[in-house]
XYZ file of C-alpha atoms in Angstrom:
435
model
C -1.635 101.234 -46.985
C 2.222 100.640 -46.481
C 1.567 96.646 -47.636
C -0.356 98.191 -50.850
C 1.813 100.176 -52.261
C 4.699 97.815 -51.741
C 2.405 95.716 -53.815
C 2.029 98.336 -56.212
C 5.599 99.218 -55.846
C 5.317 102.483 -55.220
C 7.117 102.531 -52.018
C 10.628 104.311 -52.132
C 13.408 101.388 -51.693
C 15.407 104.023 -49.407
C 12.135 103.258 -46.917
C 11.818 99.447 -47.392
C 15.399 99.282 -47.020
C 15.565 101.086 -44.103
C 12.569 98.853 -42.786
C 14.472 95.867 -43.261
C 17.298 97.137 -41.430
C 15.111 97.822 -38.576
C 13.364 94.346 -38.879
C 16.749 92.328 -39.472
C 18.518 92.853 -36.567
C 15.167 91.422 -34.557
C 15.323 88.021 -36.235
C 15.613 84.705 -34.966
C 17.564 84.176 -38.038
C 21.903 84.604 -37.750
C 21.920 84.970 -41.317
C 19.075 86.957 -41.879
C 20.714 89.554 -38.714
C 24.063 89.524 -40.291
C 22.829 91.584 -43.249
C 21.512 94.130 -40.772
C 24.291 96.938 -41.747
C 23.999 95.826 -45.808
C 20.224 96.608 -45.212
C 21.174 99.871 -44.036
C 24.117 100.591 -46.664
C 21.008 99.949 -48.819
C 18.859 102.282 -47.556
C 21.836 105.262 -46.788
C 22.495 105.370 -50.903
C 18.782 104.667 -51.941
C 18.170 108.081 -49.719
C 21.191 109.871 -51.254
C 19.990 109.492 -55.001
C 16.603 110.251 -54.138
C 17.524 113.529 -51.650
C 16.513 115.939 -54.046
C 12.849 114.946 -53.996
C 10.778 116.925 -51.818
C 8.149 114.797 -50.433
C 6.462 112.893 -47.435
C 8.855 109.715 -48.456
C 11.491 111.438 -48.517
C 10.971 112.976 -44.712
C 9.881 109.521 -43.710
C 13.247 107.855 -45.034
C 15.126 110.291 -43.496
C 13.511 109.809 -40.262
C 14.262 106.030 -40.984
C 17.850 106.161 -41.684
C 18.580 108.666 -39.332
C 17.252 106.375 -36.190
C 19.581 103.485 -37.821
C 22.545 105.854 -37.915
C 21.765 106.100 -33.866
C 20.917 103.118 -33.762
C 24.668 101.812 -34.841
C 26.288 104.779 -32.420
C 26.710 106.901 -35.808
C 26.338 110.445 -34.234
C 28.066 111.965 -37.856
C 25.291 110.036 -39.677
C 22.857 110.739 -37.119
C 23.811 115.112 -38.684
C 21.226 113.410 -41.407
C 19.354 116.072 -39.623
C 21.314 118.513 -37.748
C 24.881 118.386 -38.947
C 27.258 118.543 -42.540
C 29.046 115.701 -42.399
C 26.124 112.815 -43.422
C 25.805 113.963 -47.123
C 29.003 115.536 -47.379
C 29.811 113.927 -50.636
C 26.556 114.757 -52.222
C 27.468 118.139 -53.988
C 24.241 118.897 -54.910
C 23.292 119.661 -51.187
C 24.622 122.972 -49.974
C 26.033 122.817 -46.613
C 23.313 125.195 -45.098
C 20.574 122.882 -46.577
C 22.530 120.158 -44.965
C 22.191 121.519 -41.080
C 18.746 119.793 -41.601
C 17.325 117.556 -44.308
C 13.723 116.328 -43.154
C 12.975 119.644 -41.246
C 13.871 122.041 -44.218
C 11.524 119.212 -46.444
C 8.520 119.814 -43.650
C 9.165 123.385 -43.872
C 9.116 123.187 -47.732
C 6.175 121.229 -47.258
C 4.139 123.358 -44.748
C 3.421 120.375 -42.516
C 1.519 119.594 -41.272
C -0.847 121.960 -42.728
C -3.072 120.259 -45.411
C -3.384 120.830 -49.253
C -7.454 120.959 -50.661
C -6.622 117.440 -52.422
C -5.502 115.818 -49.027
C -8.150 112.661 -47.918
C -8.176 112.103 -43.828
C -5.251 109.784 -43.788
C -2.975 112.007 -45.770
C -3.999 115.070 -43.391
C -3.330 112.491 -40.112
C -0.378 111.068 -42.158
C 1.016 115.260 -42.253
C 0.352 115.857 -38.810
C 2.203 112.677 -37.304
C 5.421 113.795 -39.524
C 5.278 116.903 -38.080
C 4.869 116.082 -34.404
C 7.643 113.161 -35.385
C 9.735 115.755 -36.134
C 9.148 117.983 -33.096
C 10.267 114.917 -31.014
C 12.785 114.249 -33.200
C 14.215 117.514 -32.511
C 13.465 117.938 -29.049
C 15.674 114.391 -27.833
C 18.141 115.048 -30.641
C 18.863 118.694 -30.045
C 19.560 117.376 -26.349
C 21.762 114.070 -27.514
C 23.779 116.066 -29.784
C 23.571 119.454 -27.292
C 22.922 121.814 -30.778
C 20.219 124.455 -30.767
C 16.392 123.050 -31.399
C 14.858 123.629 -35.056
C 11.360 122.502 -34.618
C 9.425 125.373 -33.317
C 5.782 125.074 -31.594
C 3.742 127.827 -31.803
C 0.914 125.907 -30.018
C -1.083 126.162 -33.236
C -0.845 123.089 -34.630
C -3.669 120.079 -33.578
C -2.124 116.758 -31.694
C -2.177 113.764 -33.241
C -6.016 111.993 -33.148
C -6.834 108.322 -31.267
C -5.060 105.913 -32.698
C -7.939 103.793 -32.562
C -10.228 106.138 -35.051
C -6.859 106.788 -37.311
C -6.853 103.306 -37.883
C -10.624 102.599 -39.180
C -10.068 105.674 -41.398
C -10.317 104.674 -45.213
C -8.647 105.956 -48.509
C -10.467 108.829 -50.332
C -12.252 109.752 -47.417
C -12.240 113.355 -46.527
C -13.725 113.897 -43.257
C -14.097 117.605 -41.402
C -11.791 117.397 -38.275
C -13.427 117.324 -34.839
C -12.952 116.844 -31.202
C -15.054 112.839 -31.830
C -11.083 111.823 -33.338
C -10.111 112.643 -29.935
C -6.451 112.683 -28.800
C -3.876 109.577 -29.116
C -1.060 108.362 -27.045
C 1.037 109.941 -29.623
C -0.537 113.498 -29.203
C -0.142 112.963 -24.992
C 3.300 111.968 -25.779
C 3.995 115.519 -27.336
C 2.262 117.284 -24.911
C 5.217 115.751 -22.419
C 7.822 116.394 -24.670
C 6.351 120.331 -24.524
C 7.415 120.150 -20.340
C 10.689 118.228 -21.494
C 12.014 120.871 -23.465
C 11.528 123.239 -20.373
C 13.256 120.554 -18.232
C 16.199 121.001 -20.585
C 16.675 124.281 -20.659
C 16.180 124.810 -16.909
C 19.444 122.148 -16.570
C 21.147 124.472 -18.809
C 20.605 127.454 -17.320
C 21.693 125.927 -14.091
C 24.721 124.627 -15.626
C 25.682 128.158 -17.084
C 25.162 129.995 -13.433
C 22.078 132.108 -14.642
C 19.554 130.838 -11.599
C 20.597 131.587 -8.298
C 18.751 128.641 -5.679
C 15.395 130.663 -5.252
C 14.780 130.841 -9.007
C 15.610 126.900 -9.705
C 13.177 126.124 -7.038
C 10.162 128.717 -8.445
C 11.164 126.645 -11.940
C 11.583 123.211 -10.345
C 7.724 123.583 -8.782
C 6.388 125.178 -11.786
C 7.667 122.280 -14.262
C 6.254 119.759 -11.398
C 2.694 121.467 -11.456
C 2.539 120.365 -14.997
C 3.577 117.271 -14.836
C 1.211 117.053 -12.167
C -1.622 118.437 -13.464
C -0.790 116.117 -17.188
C -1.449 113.228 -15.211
C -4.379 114.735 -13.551
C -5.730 115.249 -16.715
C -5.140 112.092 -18.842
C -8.483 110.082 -19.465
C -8.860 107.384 -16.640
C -8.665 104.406 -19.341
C -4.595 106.424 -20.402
C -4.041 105.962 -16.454
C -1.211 103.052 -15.383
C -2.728 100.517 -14.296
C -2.389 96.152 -14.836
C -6.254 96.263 -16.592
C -4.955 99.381 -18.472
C -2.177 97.666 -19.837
C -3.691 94.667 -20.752
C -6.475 96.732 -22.065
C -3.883 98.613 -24.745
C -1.892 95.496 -25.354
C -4.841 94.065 -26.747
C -5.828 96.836 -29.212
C -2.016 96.507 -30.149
C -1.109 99.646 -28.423
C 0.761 98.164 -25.655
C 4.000 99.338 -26.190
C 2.762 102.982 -26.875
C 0.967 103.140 -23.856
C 4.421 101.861 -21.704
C 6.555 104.382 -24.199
C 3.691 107.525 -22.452
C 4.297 106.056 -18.670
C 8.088 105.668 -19.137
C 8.599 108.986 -20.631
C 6.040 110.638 -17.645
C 8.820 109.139 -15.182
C 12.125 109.962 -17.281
C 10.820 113.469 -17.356
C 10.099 113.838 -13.750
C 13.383 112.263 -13.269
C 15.543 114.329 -14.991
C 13.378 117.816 -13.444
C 14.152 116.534 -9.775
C 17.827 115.005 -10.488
C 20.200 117.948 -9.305
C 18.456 117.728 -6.074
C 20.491 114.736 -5.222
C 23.615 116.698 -4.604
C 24.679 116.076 -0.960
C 25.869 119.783 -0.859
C 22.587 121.922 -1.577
C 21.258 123.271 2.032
C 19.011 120.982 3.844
C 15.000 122.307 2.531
C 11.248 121.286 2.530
C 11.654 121.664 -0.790
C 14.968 119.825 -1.449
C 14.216 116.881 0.544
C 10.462 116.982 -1.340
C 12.295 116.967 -4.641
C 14.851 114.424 -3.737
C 11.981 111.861 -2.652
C 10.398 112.427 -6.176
C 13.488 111.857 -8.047
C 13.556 108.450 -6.122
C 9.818 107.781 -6.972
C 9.929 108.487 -10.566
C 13.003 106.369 -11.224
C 11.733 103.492 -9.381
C 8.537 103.561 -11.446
C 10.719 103.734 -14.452
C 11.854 100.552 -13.474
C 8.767 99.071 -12.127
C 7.264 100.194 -15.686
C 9.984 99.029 -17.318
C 9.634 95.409 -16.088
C 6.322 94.763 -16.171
C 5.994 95.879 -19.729
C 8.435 92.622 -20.121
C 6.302 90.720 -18.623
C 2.902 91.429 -20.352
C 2.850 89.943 -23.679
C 2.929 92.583 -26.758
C 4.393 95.395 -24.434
C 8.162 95.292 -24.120
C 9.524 98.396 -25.128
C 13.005 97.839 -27.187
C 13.661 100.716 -28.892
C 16.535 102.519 -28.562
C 16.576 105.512 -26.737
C 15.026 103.415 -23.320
C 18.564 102.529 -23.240
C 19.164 106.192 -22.344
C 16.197 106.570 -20.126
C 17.133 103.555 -18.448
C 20.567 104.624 -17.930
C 19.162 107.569 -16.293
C 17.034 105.982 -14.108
C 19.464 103.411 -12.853
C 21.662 106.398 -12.254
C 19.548 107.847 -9.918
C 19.073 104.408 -8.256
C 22.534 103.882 -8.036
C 22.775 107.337 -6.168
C 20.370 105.862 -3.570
C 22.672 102.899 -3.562
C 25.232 104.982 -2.395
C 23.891 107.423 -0.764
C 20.221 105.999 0.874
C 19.195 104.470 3.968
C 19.716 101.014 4.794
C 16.041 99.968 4.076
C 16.224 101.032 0.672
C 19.153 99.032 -0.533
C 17.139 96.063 -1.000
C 14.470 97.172 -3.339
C 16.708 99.691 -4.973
C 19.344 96.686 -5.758
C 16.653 94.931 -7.359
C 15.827 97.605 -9.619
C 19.572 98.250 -10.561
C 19.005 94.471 -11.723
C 16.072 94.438 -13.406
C 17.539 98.091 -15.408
C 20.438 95.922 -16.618
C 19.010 92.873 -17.608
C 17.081 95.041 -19.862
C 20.182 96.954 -21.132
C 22.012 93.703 -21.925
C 18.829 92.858 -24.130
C 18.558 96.210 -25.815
C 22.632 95.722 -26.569
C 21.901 92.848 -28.588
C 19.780 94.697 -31.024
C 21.184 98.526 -30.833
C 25.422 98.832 -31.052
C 24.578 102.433 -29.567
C 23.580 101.118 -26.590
C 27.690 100.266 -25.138
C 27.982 104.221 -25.352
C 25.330 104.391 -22.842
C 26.197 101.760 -20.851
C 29.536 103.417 -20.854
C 28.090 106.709 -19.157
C 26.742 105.156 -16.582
C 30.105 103.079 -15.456
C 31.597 106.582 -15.603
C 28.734 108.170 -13.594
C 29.286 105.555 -11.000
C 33.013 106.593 -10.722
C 32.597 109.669 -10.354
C 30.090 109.250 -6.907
C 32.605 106.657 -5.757
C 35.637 109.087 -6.202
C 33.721 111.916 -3.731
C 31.174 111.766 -0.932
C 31.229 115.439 -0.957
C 30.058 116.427 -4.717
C 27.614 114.649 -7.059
C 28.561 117.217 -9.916
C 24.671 117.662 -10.401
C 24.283 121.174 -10.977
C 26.830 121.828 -13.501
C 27.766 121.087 -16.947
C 29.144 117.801 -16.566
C 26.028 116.378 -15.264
C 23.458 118.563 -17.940
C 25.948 116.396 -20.680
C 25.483 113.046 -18.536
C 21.535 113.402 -18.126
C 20.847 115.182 -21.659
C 23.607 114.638 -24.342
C 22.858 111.235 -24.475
C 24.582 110.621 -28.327
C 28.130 112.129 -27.136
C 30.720 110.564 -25.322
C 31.024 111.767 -20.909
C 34.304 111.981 -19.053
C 35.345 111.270 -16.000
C 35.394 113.943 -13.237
C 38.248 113.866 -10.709
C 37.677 113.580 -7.075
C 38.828 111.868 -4.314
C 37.638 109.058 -2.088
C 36.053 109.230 1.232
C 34.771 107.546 4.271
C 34.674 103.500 5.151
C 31.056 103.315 4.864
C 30.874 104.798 1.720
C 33.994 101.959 0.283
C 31.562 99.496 1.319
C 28.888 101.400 -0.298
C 30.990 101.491 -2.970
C 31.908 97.655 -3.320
C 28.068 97.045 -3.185
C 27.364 99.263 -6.491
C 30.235 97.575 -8.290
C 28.410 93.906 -7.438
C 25.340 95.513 -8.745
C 27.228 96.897 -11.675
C 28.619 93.805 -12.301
C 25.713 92.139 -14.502
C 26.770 94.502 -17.098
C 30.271 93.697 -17.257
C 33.190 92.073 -15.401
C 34.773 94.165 -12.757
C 38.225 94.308 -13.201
């Protein structure tokens, strides 16, 4: 459909534009790489003279050029839909229709609900934008620590199996069943429904308003239903090597990785604060701080087999963040674990930057994140005493992912823990020369 009407040429140039940004900077091509920002100059003024038109295409380029605004560390750009400054100069755009382009147009819009004249694809086509957006807003609202503007009521049907989406034809309306079943994309939402809770239990333990009891109660709710999520995916959604192979395949590879890596980013983030050496010794602390461990390995494990399998390497931007998390919490156990896990932990810390080196190639964004985690590795070395998990420096290192972290001061401690210390700066070291 996207191949026809560039045929017919009926596709807005802000969205091929913004396409061939995306594509460029994968090319084997210098030249063809070096036009990369031109592309997306392109696509940033094709968008601006077109803003006014309240449409699918215009959500969709928005979407576009907003990811390539975060995708060259543009967090002002990236306000394409949260912020004022993006289309500043277009005067025609109020500033309060400017907190949010492409969620005021879905609003507009009524998405994802359907109009009489809609065929299937145009329905499914409504219902992806909207769910896109509800992501959108859910990591964004987080990277850029503003308040969410997607709402889910719990009304609204999850994406169907990508599989039956793609045999659909044009012109054919079809009633809506359960047969269309349920996609990666629409499990993917259903985790980014526990993420948002994982976010705003950080804050709330960041702003003092759960005493240890009530983090707990929240901790083991959030980690029933992340349980029970897993319980419940189909036994062919399940991470396995046949699995894997099986999606890469049907060319849904990488989607099926993107729904294992975010399972374990999620879980990783809920059971982080319990790494702080200070909380009193528990069951349920030393429970929590064993998944944390768990998850982020798997992240990692995840993360490097999906290299390995052909047609399932994930490269698209925000892993750099989830792999910065992850190697966070492995560099923690670097630091902090038993001698039998430094082994397998280094090797993780290893394969995590390899991967970030690769992803830096292709996404500018990525030396911001890279960045946090150098600073997150100071600031264990400087104290054995405080991990600065449970307040708001560490909600802005785990969550706010498109600002810039400081340091924390502290001081050093203990001879073990130097040499502890000289060991994560060799593993650092792939990233960067120590100096």
């Amino acid at each position: 459909m996207l191949r026809k009407r560039l045929r017919d040429e009926t596709l807005p140039r802000s969205i091929i534009y913004s396409i061939m940004a995306l594509a460029a900077r994968f090319s084997d091509e210098p030249e063809v790489r070096q036009r990369t920002k031109e592309f997306f100059e392109l696509a940033k003024f094709a968008l601006k003279l077109d803003i006014d038109n309240v449409s699918l295409d215009t959500i969709h380029a928005s979407i576009l050029v907003g990811n390539l605004c975060g995708a060259e560390g543009e967090t002002a750009g990236e306000a394409l839909f949260f912020g004022k400054k993006f289309f500043s100069n277009v005067t025609s755009i109020s500033p309060h229709q400017n907190s949010g382009i492409a969620f005021r147009m879905a609003h507009v819009l009524h998405l994802p609900d359907p109009d009489p004249a809609d065929d299937t694809i145009t329905q499914e086509v409504k219902v992806r934008t909207w769910w896109s957006l509800y992501m959108i807003d859910t990591w964004s609202s987080a990277g850029l620590n503003i308040p969410r503007q997607i709402h889910d009521k719990g009304t609204n049907r999850l994406p169907m199996c990508e599989r039956n989406f793609w045999c659909l034809e044009p012109g054919q309306r079809l009633e809506y069943d359960a047969q269309f079943g349920i996609g990666l994309w629409g499990y993917m939402v259903m985790l980014a429904r526990i993420f948002s809770h994982v976010q705003d239990l950080h804050v709330k333990l960041a702003d003092g308003e759960l005493n240890e009891q009530q983090v707990e109660e929240v901790t083991e709710a959030l980690a029933d239903r992340l349980d029970r999520f897993l319980e419940e995916l189909p036994s062919d959604l399940h991470f396995t090597v046949d699995n894997l192979e099986s999606h890469a395949a049907a060319g849904l590879g990488r989607g099926f990785v993107a729904l294992h890596l975010g399972y374990h980013h999620y879980a990783t983030l809920l059971y982080f604060q319990y790494l702080d050496i200070q909380l009193r010794e528990t069951p349920s602390r030393t429970l929590f701080v064993a998944r944390c461990k768990y998850h982020a390995a798997s992240f990692s494990d995840i993360l490097r087999l999906s290299h390995e399998t052909e047609e399932c390497g994930v490269i698209y931007l925000i892993v750099a963040h989830m792999t910065v998390v992850s190697s966070s919490a492995l560099l923690h156990t670097l630091l902090f674990g038993s001698q039998d896990e430094l082994q397998n932990t280094r090797k993780r810390l290893c394969h995590n930057f390899e991967l970030l080196l690769k992803l830096k190639q292709y996404w500018p964004g990525v030396e911001l994140m890279m960045d946090r985690l150098f600073t997150f590795q100071k600031v264990c070395m400087q104290s054995m005493d405080s991990i600065y998990t449970a307040d708001r420096w560490i909600v802005k290192f785990l969550l706010q992912h498109a600002l810039p972290i400081e340091e924390e001061a502290g001081t050093p401690t203990g001879s073990d823990f130097a040499e502890r210390g000289q060991y994560a700066r060799d593993a650092l070291s792939i990233l960067r020369p120590l100096v």
